[in-house]
Amino acid sequence: DLAGGLTAVDLATLCEYGDALRRAGHGGDARAALLGAAARARADGDAALFARAAFGAHRVTTVTESSRSEVIALLDEALAALEREGAADSDPARWLLSASLARELADGPDRDLPRAVDLARAAVDGARRTGDASALAYALFALADVRWAPGTAAGRLETAGELAAAAAAARETE
């Protein structure tokens, strides 16, 4: 158990470690680190770190549908925790979680496309209000993802242009 007995600083470092593992292609280890951090942050009542770990867990490629269901539940719980703590519209984490949840809900057996589209649109609007280019880029990515269907190419192309501009402004390389 990587997350046992860790401080908030240690949990933030564990989230960074999980993300580094993800980028290096070690999905299983990344997932374990991020889920461990999420469990500890939940137990500590640290909604911000819980949100960060849940977002990281979402970014790890899920191989099984049970993994997707677990991530959806984690994102839902983290978003609710932020909202309980009164996360303002200006909190980029709120919109990253909404965008992540939208992407997860757009696929698999838990598919809920109407909710996914609503969450993605809300994430774009909220991220725009924050002025956080990175959150906006991710929210636009989610919106393009959930609107992937025949007849939507023109709208997705417009979204892709805005996404590219936001990603460049945020210096996002992914």
Short mmCIF file of C-alpha atoms in Angstrom, two decimals, residues 12 39 42 94 96 107 117 124:
data_model
loop_
_atom_site.label_atom_id
_atom_site.label_comp_id
_atom_site.label_asym_id
_atom_site.label_seq_id
_atom_site.Cartn_x
_atom_site.Cartn_y
_atom_site.Cartn_z
CA ALA A 12 0.72 15.08 -4.19
CA ALA A 39 -8.18 6.18 -1.28
CA ARG A 42 -10.72 10.24 0.52
CA ARG A 94 -14.00 20.87 -11.00
CA LEU A 96 -11.24 18.70 -15.34
CA ASP A 107 -18.13 4.74 -24.02
CA VAL A 117 -22.53 15.89 -23.57
CA VAL A 124 -16.01 23.98 -21.43
#
